[in-house]
Amino acid sequence: MSRSVWARVAEVRPLLHHLTNRVAAPLQAEVALALGACPVMTCWPPEAGSVARGADGVLVNAGTPETEAQAGQDEALAATEGTEIPRLLDLVGCGLSLPRTERLRTLLARHRFACVKGNGAEVAALAGRPALLRGVEGTTEVREEDLADLARKHRTLVLATGGTDRFADPFHTGRLAGGHEALRSLPGSGCALGTALLAALAAGVEPFEAAGAAVGLFAAASTRAASRGCGPGSFRVAFLDALGEARTGGLPLPEAEGTP
């Protein structure tokens, strides 16, 4: 099933509007292109709304928060409210500071997202649990009951990455072993997972299936890239090459475990 998801993305070539952070943006654009999607990266408020309305999916990322970028995110969300354009919220740094955490909670209170994602610590912080963050890196694993509660509360799919990637919608939960540890040396890899997930959503894949396909893709691609004996620099290239192989079925993909 996961293989057909990425073939569909390559066929549809969805336009993905990223309102994202400066650190992750280059990798996110490369991942989108490797999967056959089309990235556009702008947070400029005067054009953010019109660009978002013309996109097939919108990604709002909380990393490197700046006043103009947040204004652009607000314009994009307002412009797509009530439409069928899938929107993804990435909780980068949730729990790092009170202003950022409150900003994310406000967005969730005002808008409906197809998916909300973060690492385990960020999702735990959103749920009001103690969370250990070092910068935007977290070591806390979110509790499955908190994951499910958030999914029901916000009527969305919630994905928490970690040693085991866990995800839940209001009715189901799923899990899969996380990607290779070499991903930790690739800045923006977690944000780029959001790009892959949005690509699947924008190609018409249902959120629960899209989440399982995205985490399976990153697990398989990172493992293949690491097996080639790469250092941090060449790992990036090998990882992108492996993502491209998923479009043609050349990359075996694991299936996530799901429970009702």
PDB file of C-alpha atoms in Angstrom:
ATOM      1  CA  MET A   1       0.000   0.000   0.000  1.00  0.00           C
ATOM      2  CA  SER A   2       2.792   2.467   0.885  1.00  0.00           C
ATOM      3  CA  ARG A   3       4.424   1.936  -2.509  1.00  0.00           C
ATOM      4  CA  SER A   4       1.228   2.975  -4.301  1.00  0.00           C
ATOM      5  CA  VAL A   5       1.061   6.151  -2.184  1.00  0.00           C
ATOM      6  CA  TRP A   6       4.365   7.439  -3.555  1.00  0.00           C
ATOM      7  CA  ALA A   7       3.537   6.416  -7.094  1.00  0.00           C
ATOM      8  CA  ARG A   8       0.358   8.467  -6.735  1.00  0.00           C
ATOM      9  CA  VAL A   9       2.275  11.482  -5.411  1.00  0.00           C
ATOM     10  CA  ALA A  10       4.602  11.330  -8.419  1.00  0.00           C
ATOM     11  CA  GLU A  11       1.609  11.082 -10.754  1.00  0.00           C
ATOM     12  CA  VAL A  12      -0.365  13.948  -9.183  1.00  0.00           C
ATOM     13  CA  ARG A  13       2.652  16.246  -8.592  1.00  0.00           C
ATOM     14  CA  PRO A  14       0.900  18.234  -5.842  1.00  0.00           C
ATOM     15  CA  LEU A  15       1.897  21.844  -5.191  1.00  0.00           C
ATOM     16  CA  LEU A  16       2.949  22.134  -1.543  1.00  0.00           C
ATOM     17  CA  HIS A  17       2.989  25.582   0.073  1.00  0.00           C
ATOM     18  CA  HIS A  18       5.558  25.589   2.877  1.00  0.00           C
ATOM     19  CA  LEU A  19       5.400  28.306   5.525  1.00  0.00           C
ATOM     20  CA  THR A  20       8.389  26.907   7.299  1.00  0.00           C
ATOM     21  CA  ASN A  21      11.652  27.698   9.061  1.00  0.00           C
ATOM     22  CA  ARG A  22      14.931  28.805   7.513  1.00  0.00           C
ATOM     23  CA  VAL A  23      16.886  25.796   8.787  1.00  0.00           C
ATOM     24  CA  ALA A  24      14.666  23.109   7.288  1.00  0.00           C
ATOM     25  CA  ALA A  25      13.417  24.820   4.120  1.00  0.00           C
ATOM     26  CA  PRO A  26      16.191  23.634   1.745  1.00  0.00           C
ATOM     27  CA  LEU A  27      15.825  19.976   2.753  1.00  0.00           C
ATOM     28  CA  GLN A  28      12.041  20.185   2.617  1.00  0.00           C
ATOM     29  CA  ALA A  29      12.188  21.516  -0.936  1.00  0.00           C
ATOM     30  CA  GLU A  30      14.597  18.727  -1.926  1.00  0.00           C
ATOM     31  CA  VAL A  31      12.400  16.046  -0.347  1.00  0.00           C
ATOM     32  CA  ALA A  32       9.316  17.368  -2.123  1.00  0.00           C
ATOM     33  CA  LEU A  33      11.115  17.259  -5.465  1.00  0.00           C
ATOM     34  CA  ALA A  34      12.557  13.797  -4.788  1.00  0.00           C
ATOM     35  CA  LEU A  35       9.013  12.520  -4.297  1.00  0.00           C
ATOM     36  CA  GLY A  36       7.739  14.214  -7.441  1.00  0.00           C
ATOM     37  CA  ALA A  37       5.870  17.028  -5.677  1.00  0.00           C
ATOM     38  CA  CYS A  38       6.279  20.761  -6.355  1.00  0.00           C
ATOM     39  CA  PRO A  39       7.391  22.954  -3.429  1.00  0.00           C
ATOM     40  CA  VAL A  40       6.772  26.671  -3.011  1.00  0.00           C
ATOM     41  CA  MET A  41       8.390  28.353  -0.011  1.00  0.00           C
ATOM     42  CA  THR A  42       7.008  31.747   0.930  1.00  0.00           C
ATOM     43  CA  CYS A  43       5.831  33.344   4.165  1.00  0.00           C
ATOM     44  CA  TRP A  44       5.513  36.894   2.778  1.00  0.00           C
ATOM     45  CA  PRO A  45       2.141  38.144   4.103  1.00  0.00           C
ATOM     46  CA  PRO A  46       1.008  40.050   0.962  1.00  0.00           C
ATOM     47  CA  GLU A  47       1.105  36.871  -1.138  1.00  0.00           C
ATOM     48  CA  ALA A  48       0.722  34.072   1.425  1.00  0.00           C
ATOM     49  CA  GLY A  49      -3.054  33.885   1.160  1.00  0.00           C
ATOM     50  CA  SER A  50      -3.235  33.739  -2.624  1.00  0.00           C
ATOM     51  CA  VAL A  51      -0.371  31.237  -2.839  1.00  0.00           C
ATOM     52  CA  ALA A  52      -2.048  29.007  -0.253  1.00  0.00           C
ATOM     53  CA  ARG A  53      -5.379  29.090  -2.114  1.00  0.00           C
ATOM     54  CA  GLY A  54      -3.623  27.930  -5.264  1.00  0.00           C
ATOM     55  CA  ALA A  55      -1.780  25.075  -3.558  1.00  0.00           C
ATOM     56  CA  ASP A  56      -2.771  21.450  -3.103  1.00  0.00           C
ATOM     57  CA  GLY A  57      -1.520  21.408   0.497  1.00  0.00           C
ATOM     58  CA  VAL A  58      -0.310  23.901   3.117  1.00  0.00           C
ATOM     59  CA  LEU A  59       2.365  23.246   5.744  1.00  0.00           C
ATOM     60  CA  VAL A  60       2.706  25.552   8.776  1.00  0.00           C
ATOM     61  CA  ASN A  61       5.942  25.015  10.711  1.00  0.00           C
ATOM     62  CA  ALA A  62       6.658  26.713  14.069  1.00  0.00           C
ATOM     63  CA  GLY A  63      10.461  26.686  13.800  1.00  0.00           C
ATOM     64  CA  THR A  64      12.461  29.962  13.828  1.00  0.00           C
ATOM     65  CA  PRO A  65       9.384  32.039  14.745  1.00  0.00           C
ATOM     66  CA  GLU A  66       9.421  35.597  13.397  1.00  0.00           C
ATOM     67  CA  THR A  67       6.708  38.240  13.271  1.00  0.00           C
ATOM     68  CA  GLU A  68       6.462  38.421   9.468  1.00  0.00           C
ATOM     69  CA  ALA A  69       6.527  34.632   9.071  1.00  0.00           C
ATOM     70  CA  GLN A  70       3.748  34.222  11.624  1.00  0.00           C
ATOM     71  CA  ALA A  71       1.691  36.893   9.878  1.00  0.00           C
ATOM     72  CA  GLY A  72       2.139  34.999   6.624  1.00  0.00           C
ATOM     73  CA  GLN A  73       1.035  31.774   8.282  1.00  0.00           C
ATOM     74  CA  ASP A  74      -2.073  33.510   9.597  1.00  0.00           C
ATOM     75  CA  GLU A  75      -2.880  34.835   6.108  1.00  0.00           C
ATOM     76  CA  ALA A  76      -2.477  31.387   4.557  1.00  0.00           C
ATOM     77  CA  LEU A  77      -4.652  29.721   7.169  1.00  0.00           C
ATOM     78  CA  ALA A  78      -7.377  32.358   6.872  1.00  0.00           C
ATOM     79  CA  ALA A  79      -7.369  32.033   3.086  1.00  0.00           C
ATOM     80  CA  THR A  80      -7.786  28.251   3.172  1.00  0.00           C
ATOM     81  CA  GLU A  81     -10.272  28.057   6.044  1.00  0.00           C
ATOM     82  CA  GLY A  82     -13.303  26.019   5.031  1.00  0.00           C
ATOM     83  CA  THR A  83     -11.657  24.677   1.868  1.00  0.00           C
ATOM     84  CA  GLU A  84     -10.673  21.092   1.117  1.00  0.00           C
ATOM     85  CA  ILE A  85      -6.970  21.983   0.931  1.00  0.00           C
ATOM     86  CA  PRO A  86      -5.209  19.782   3.538  1.00  0.00           C
ATOM     87  CA  ARG A  87      -3.192  21.690   6.127  1.00  0.00           C
ATOM     88  CA  LEU A  88      -0.447  20.324   8.356  1.00  0.00           C
ATOM     89  CA  LEU A  89       0.831  21.925  11.573  1.00  0.00           C
ATOM     90  CA  ASP A  90       4.373  21.058  12.679  1.00  0.00           C
ATOM     91  CA  LEU A  91       4.891  21.659  16.407  1.00  0.00           C
ATOM     92  CA  VAL A  92       8.589  22.534  16.176  1.00  0.00           C
ATOM     93  CA  GLY A  93       9.741  23.733  19.601  1.00  0.00           C
ATOM     94  CA  CYS A  94       6.414  23.268  21.379  1.00  0.00           C
ATOM     95  CA  GLY A  95       7.359  23.327  25.065  1.00  0.00           C
ATOM     96  CA  LEU A  96      10.592  25.250  24.439  1.00  0.00           C
ATOM     97  CA  SER A  97       9.040  28.558  25.522  1.00  0.00           C
ATOM     98  CA  LEU A  98       5.645  29.728  26.719  1.00  0.00           C
ATOM     99  CA  PRO A  99       5.086  32.162  23.808  1.00  0.00           C
ATOM    100  CA  ARG A 100       5.723  29.462  21.192  1.00  0.00           C
ATOM    101  CA  THR A 101       3.577  26.905  22.995  1.00  0.00           C
ATOM    102  CA  GLU A 102       0.717  29.381  23.373  1.00  0.00           C
ATOM    103  CA  ARG A 103       1.009  30.341  19.707  1.00  0.00           C
ATOM    104  CA  LEU A 104       0.578  26.706  18.692  1.00  0.00           C
ATOM    105  CA  ARG A 105      -2.372  26.195  21.018  1.00  0.00           C
ATOM    106  CA  THR A 106      -4.019  29.300  19.577  1.00  0.00           C
ATOM    107  CA  LEU A 107      -3.599  28.000  16.026  1.00  0.00           C
ATOM    108  CA  LEU A 108      -5.184  24.699  17.004  1.00  0.00           C
ATOM    109  CA  ALA A 109      -8.083  26.476  18.682  1.00  0.00           C
ATOM    110  CA  ARG A 110      -8.758  28.646  15.616  1.00  0.00           C
ATOM    111  CA  HIS A 111      -8.108  26.280  12.733  1.00  0.00           C
ATOM    112  CA  ARG A 112      -8.739  22.717  11.637  1.00  0.00           C
ATOM    113  CA  PHE A 113      -5.701  20.769  10.441  1.00  0.00           C
ATOM    114  CA  ALA A 114      -5.598  17.471   8.576  1.00  0.00           C
ATOM    115  CA  CYS A 115      -2.520  16.515  10.600  1.00  0.00           C
ATOM    116  CA  VAL A 116      -0.519  17.771  13.571  1.00  0.00           C
ATOM    117  CA  LYS A 117       3.004  16.425  14.002  1.00  0.00           C
ATOM    118  CA  GLY A 118       6.023  16.782  16.240  1.00  0.00           C
ATOM    119  CA  ASN A 119       8.543  14.753  18.148  1.00  0.00           C
ATOM    120  CA  GLY A 120       7.423  12.965  21.288  1.00  0.00           C
ATOM    121  CA  ALA A 121       8.448  15.821  23.578  1.00  0.00           C
ATOM    122  CA  GLU A 122       6.649  18.445  21.494  1.00  0.00           C
ATOM    123  CA  VAL A 123       3.435  16.431  21.404  1.00  0.00           C
ATOM    124  CA  ALA A 124       3.696  15.709  25.136  1.00  0.00           C
ATOM    125  CA  ALA A 125       4.107  19.444  25.796  1.00  0.00           C
ATOM    126  CA  LEU A 126       1.023  20.174  23.705  1.00  0.00           C
ATOM    127  CA  ALA A 127      -0.857  17.687  25.871  1.00  0.00           C
ATOM    128  CA  GLY A 128       0.294  19.538  28.993  1.00  0.00           C
ATOM    129  CA  ARG A 129       2.760  16.879  30.112  1.00  0.00           C
ATOM    130  CA  PRO A 130       6.341  17.485  31.303  1.00  0.00           C
ATOM    131  CA  ALA A 131       8.649  17.279  28.292  1.00  0.00           C
ATOM    132  CA  LEU A 132      12.432  17.282  28.005  1.00  0.00           C
ATOM    133  CA  LEU A 133      13.629  19.486  25.139  1.00  0.00           C
ATOM    134  CA  ARG A 134      17.191  20.452  24.298  1.00  0.00           C
ATOM    135  CA  GLY A 135      16.653  23.210  21.795  1.00  0.00           C
ATOM    136  CA  VAL A 136      14.065  21.664  19.496  1.00  0.00           C
ATOM    137  CA  GLU A 137      15.329  18.112  20.022  1.00  0.00           C
ATOM    138  CA  GLY A 138      13.327  16.004  22.454  1.00  0.00           C
ATOM    139  CA  THR A 139      13.838  12.724  24.261  1.00  0.00           C
ATOM    140  CA  THR A 140      10.401  12.392  25.866  1.00  0.00           C
ATOM    141  CA  GLU A 141       8.103   9.694  24.496  1.00  0.00           C
ATOM    142  CA  VAL A 142       4.456  10.713  24.358  1.00  0.00           C
ATOM    143  CA  ARG A 143       1.884   8.473  26.051  1.00  0.00           C
ATOM    144  CA  GLU A 144      -0.460   6.739  23.643  1.00  0.00           C
ATOM    145  CA  GLU A 145      -3.504   7.853  25.629  1.00  0.00           C
ATOM    146  CA  ASP A 146      -2.387  11.488  25.316  1.00  0.00           C
ATOM    147  CA  LEU A 147      -1.879  11.026  21.581  1.00  0.00           C
ATOM    148  CA  ALA A 148      -5.380   9.611  21.198  1.00  0.00           C
ATOM    149  CA  ASP A 149      -6.893  12.332  23.406  1.00  0.00           C
ATOM    150  CA  LEU A 150      -5.304  15.073  21.284  1.00  0.00           C
ATOM    151  CA  ALA A 151      -6.568  13.442  18.091  1.00  0.00           C
ATOM    152  CA  ARG A 152     -10.113  13.358  19.441  1.00  0.00           C
ATOM    153  CA  LYS A 153      -9.954  16.867  20.922  1.00  0.00           C
ATOM    154  CA  HIS A 154      -8.755  18.488  17.710  1.00  0.00           C
ATOM    155  CA  ARG A 155     -10.480  16.057  15.308  1.00  0.00           C
ATOM    156  CA  THR A 156      -7.271  15.397  13.455  1.00  0.00           C
ATOM    157  CA  LEU A 157      -4.426  12.947  13.003  1.00  0.00           C
ATOM    158  CA  VAL A 158      -1.556  13.447  15.459  1.00  0.00           C
ATOM    159  CA  LEU A 159       1.908  12.035  14.721  1.00  0.00           C
ATOM    160  CA  ALA A 160       4.665  11.819  17.349  1.00  0.00           C
ATOM    161  CA  THR A 161       8.114  10.759  16.163  1.00  0.00           C
ATOM    162  CA  GLY A 162      10.760   9.034  18.257  1.00  0.00           C
ATOM    163  CA  GLY A 163      12.369   5.631  18.729  1.00  0.00           C
ATOM    164  CA  THR A 164       8.938   4.389  17.736  1.00  0.00           C
ATOM    165  CA  ASP A 165       6.835   6.676  15.570  1.00  0.00           C
ATOM    166  CA  ARG A 166       3.257   6.755  16.868  1.00  0.00           C
ATOM    167  CA  PHE A 167       0.175   8.264  15.286  1.00  0.00           C
ATOM    168  CA  ALA A 168      -3.526   8.398  16.019  1.00  0.00           C
ATOM    169  CA  ASP A 169      -6.723   9.739  14.538  1.00  0.00           C
ATOM    170  CA  PRO A 170      -9.979   9.924  16.534  1.00  0.00           C
ATOM    171  CA  PHE A 171     -10.636   6.227  15.907  1.00  0.00           C
ATOM    172  CA  HIS A 172      -7.325   4.359  15.393  1.00  0.00           C
ATOM    173  CA  THR A 173      -3.711   4.256  16.519  1.00  0.00           C
ATOM    174  CA  GLY A 174      -0.629   3.154  14.592  1.00  0.00           C
ATOM    175  CA  ARG A 175       3.076   2.700  15.194  1.00  0.00           C
ATOM    176  CA  LEU A 176       6.302   1.868  13.395  1.00  0.00           C
ATOM    177  CA  ALA A 177       9.949   1.732  14.428  1.00  0.00           C
ATOM    178  CA  GLY A 178      11.514   5.148  13.812  1.00  0.00           C
ATOM    179  CA  GLY A 179      14.054   5.951  11.131  1.00  0.00           C
ATOM    180  CA  HIS A 180      17.786   5.228  11.285  1.00  0.00           C
ATOM    181  CA  GLU A 181      19.751   7.176  13.899  1.00  0.00           C
ATOM    182  CA  ALA A 182      21.737   8.823  11.088  1.00  0.00           C
ATOM    183  CA  LEU A 183      18.704  11.060  10.542  1.00  0.00           C
ATOM    184  CA  ARG A 184      19.740  12.924  13.693  1.00  0.00           C
ATOM    185  CA  SER A 185      22.750  14.285  11.806  1.00  0.00           C
ATOM    186  CA  LEU A 186      20.520  15.685   9.063  1.00  0.00           C
ATOM    187  CA  PRO A 187      19.173  19.121  10.089  1.00  0.00           C
ATOM    188  CA  GLY A 188      15.497  19.480   9.299  1.00  0.00           C
ATOM    189  CA  SER A 189      14.815  15.776   8.810  1.00  0.00           C
ATOM    190  CA  GLY A 190      11.812  15.860  11.142  1.00  0.00           C
ATOM    191  CA  CYS A 191      10.403  18.856   9.306  1.00  0.00           C
ATOM    192  CA  ALA A 192      11.002  17.072   6.000  1.00  0.00           C
ATOM    193  CA  LEU A 193       8.889  14.173   7.252  1.00  0.00           C
ATOM    194  CA  GLY A 194       6.077  16.712   7.398  1.00  0.00           C
ATOM    195  CA  THR A 195       6.711  17.483   3.730  1.00  0.00           C
ATOM    196  CA  ALA A 196       6.369  13.811   2.798  1.00  0.00           C
ATOM    197  CA  LEU A 197       3.202  13.485   4.852  1.00  0.00           C
ATOM    198  CA  LEU A 198       1.670  16.579   3.266  1.00  0.00           C
ATOM    199  CA  ALA A 199       2.585  15.285  -0.197  1.00  0.00           C
ATOM    200  CA  ALA A 200       0.541  12.160   0.468  1.00  0.00           C
ATOM    201  CA  LEU A 201      -2.373  14.170   1.876  1.00  0.00           C
ATOM    202  CA  ALA A 202      -2.303  16.535  -1.095  1.00  0.00           C
ATOM    203  CA  ALA A 203      -2.405  13.556  -3.459  1.00  0.00           C
ATOM    204  CA  GLY A 204      -5.697  12.487  -1.895  1.00  0.00           C
ATOM    205  CA  VAL A 205      -4.458   9.865   0.583  1.00  0.00           C
ATOM    206  CA  GLU A 206      -6.418   9.627   3.839  1.00  0.00           C
ATOM    207  CA  PRO A 207      -4.520  10.964   6.899  1.00  0.00           C
ATOM    208  CA  PHE A 208      -4.078   7.660   8.742  1.00  0.00           C
ATOM    209  CA  GLU A 209      -2.743   5.892   5.659  1.00  0.00           C
ATOM    210  CA  ALA A 210      -0.608   8.921   4.777  1.00  0.00           C
ATOM    211  CA  ALA A 211       1.037   8.944   8.213  1.00  0.00           C
ATOM    212  CA  GLY A 212       1.900   5.254   8.037  1.00  0.00           C
ATOM    213  CA  ALA A 213       3.266   5.666   4.527  1.00  0.00           C
ATOM    214  CA  ALA A 214       5.398   8.691   5.471  1.00  0.00           C
ATOM    215  CA  VAL A 215       7.038   7.161   8.539  1.00  0.00           C
ATOM    216  CA  GLY A 216       7.616   3.915   6.651  1.00  0.00           C
ATOM    217  CA  LEU A 217       9.209   5.830   3.787  1.00  0.00           C
ATOM    218  CA  PHE A 218      11.629   7.682   6.062  1.00  0.00           C
ATOM    219  CA  ALA A 219      12.512   4.514   7.973  1.00  0.00           C
ATOM    220  CA  ALA A 220      13.319   2.637   4.771  1.00  0.00           C
ATOM    221  CA  ALA A 221      15.124   5.497   3.011  1.00  0.00           C
ATOM    222  CA  SER A 222      17.285   6.370   6.020  1.00  0.00           C
ATOM    223  CA  THR A 223      18.222   2.717   6.551  1.00  0.00           C
ATOM    224  CA  ARG A 224      19.205   2.291   2.897  1.00  0.00           C
ATOM    225  CA  ALA A 225      21.226   5.517   2.905  1.00  0.00           C
ATOM    226  CA  ALA A 226      23.059   4.565   6.110  1.00  0.00           C
ATOM    227  CA  SER A 227      23.877   1.116   4.698  1.00  0.00           C
ATOM    228  CA  ARG A 228      25.992   2.805   2.039  1.00  0.00           C
ATOM    229  CA  GLY A 229      28.530   3.856   4.673  1.00  0.00           C
ATOM    230  CA  CYS A 230      27.868   7.559   4.309  1.00  0.00           C
ATOM    231  CA  GLY A 231      29.178  10.397   6.425  1.00  0.00           C
ATOM    232  CA  PRO A 232      26.824  13.233   7.414  1.00  0.00           C
ATOM    233  CA  GLY A 233      27.252  15.108   4.124  1.00  0.00           C
ATOM    234  CA  SER A 234      26.920  12.200   1.732  1.00  0.00           C
ATOM    235  CA  PHE A 235      24.096  10.730   3.843  1.00  0.00           C
ATOM    236  CA  ARG A 236      21.905  13.630   2.752  1.00  0.00           C
ATOM    237  CA  VAL A 237      22.468  12.808  -0.913  1.00  0.00           C
ATOM    238  CA  ALA A 238      21.997   9.061  -0.388  1.00  0.00           C
ATOM    239  CA  PHE A 239      18.803   9.702   1.573  1.00  0.00           C
ATOM    240  CA  LEU A 240      17.337  11.846  -1.197  1.00  0.00           C
ATOM    241  CA  ASP A 241      18.320   9.212  -3.765  1.00  0.00           C
ATOM    242  CA  ALA A 242      16.527   6.553  -1.716  1.00  0.00           C
ATOM    243  CA  LEU A 243      13.393   8.700  -1.526  1.00  0.00           C
ATOM    244  CA  GLY A 244      13.435   8.965  -5.299  1.00  0.00           C
ATOM    245  CA  GLU A 245      13.591   5.186  -5.582  1.00  0.00           C
ATOM    246  CA  ALA A 246      10.265   4.947  -3.741  1.00  0.00           C
ATOM    247  CA  ARG A 247       8.516   6.552  -6.717  1.00  0.00           C
ATOM    248  CA  THR A 248       9.314   3.573  -8.935  1.00  0.00           C
ATOM    249  CA  GLY A 249       8.953   0.814  -6.358  1.00  0.00           C
ATOM    250  CA  GLY A 250      12.705   0.345  -5.997  1.00  0.00           C
ATOM    251  CA  LEU A 251      12.650   0.817  -2.228  1.00  0.00           C
ATOM    252  CA  PRO A 252      11.028  -1.889  -0.038  1.00  0.00           C
ATOM    253  CA  LEU A 253       8.726  -0.137   2.425  1.00  0.00           C
ATOM    254  CA  PRO A 254       7.595  -1.407   5.844  1.00  0.00           C
ATOM    255  CA  GLU A 255       3.956  -1.287   6.873  1.00  0.00           C
ATOM    256  CA  ALA A 256       2.920   0.356  10.135  1.00  0.00           C
ATOM    257  CA  GLU A 257       1.054  -1.622  12.770  1.00  0.00           C
ATOM    258  CA  GLY A 258      -2.438  -0.328  13.453  1.00  0.00           C
ATOM    259  CA  THR A 259      -4.987  -0.912  16.166  1.00  0.00           C
ATOM    260  CA  PRO A 260      -8.679  -0.031  16.263  1.00  0.00           C
TER     261      PRO A 260
END
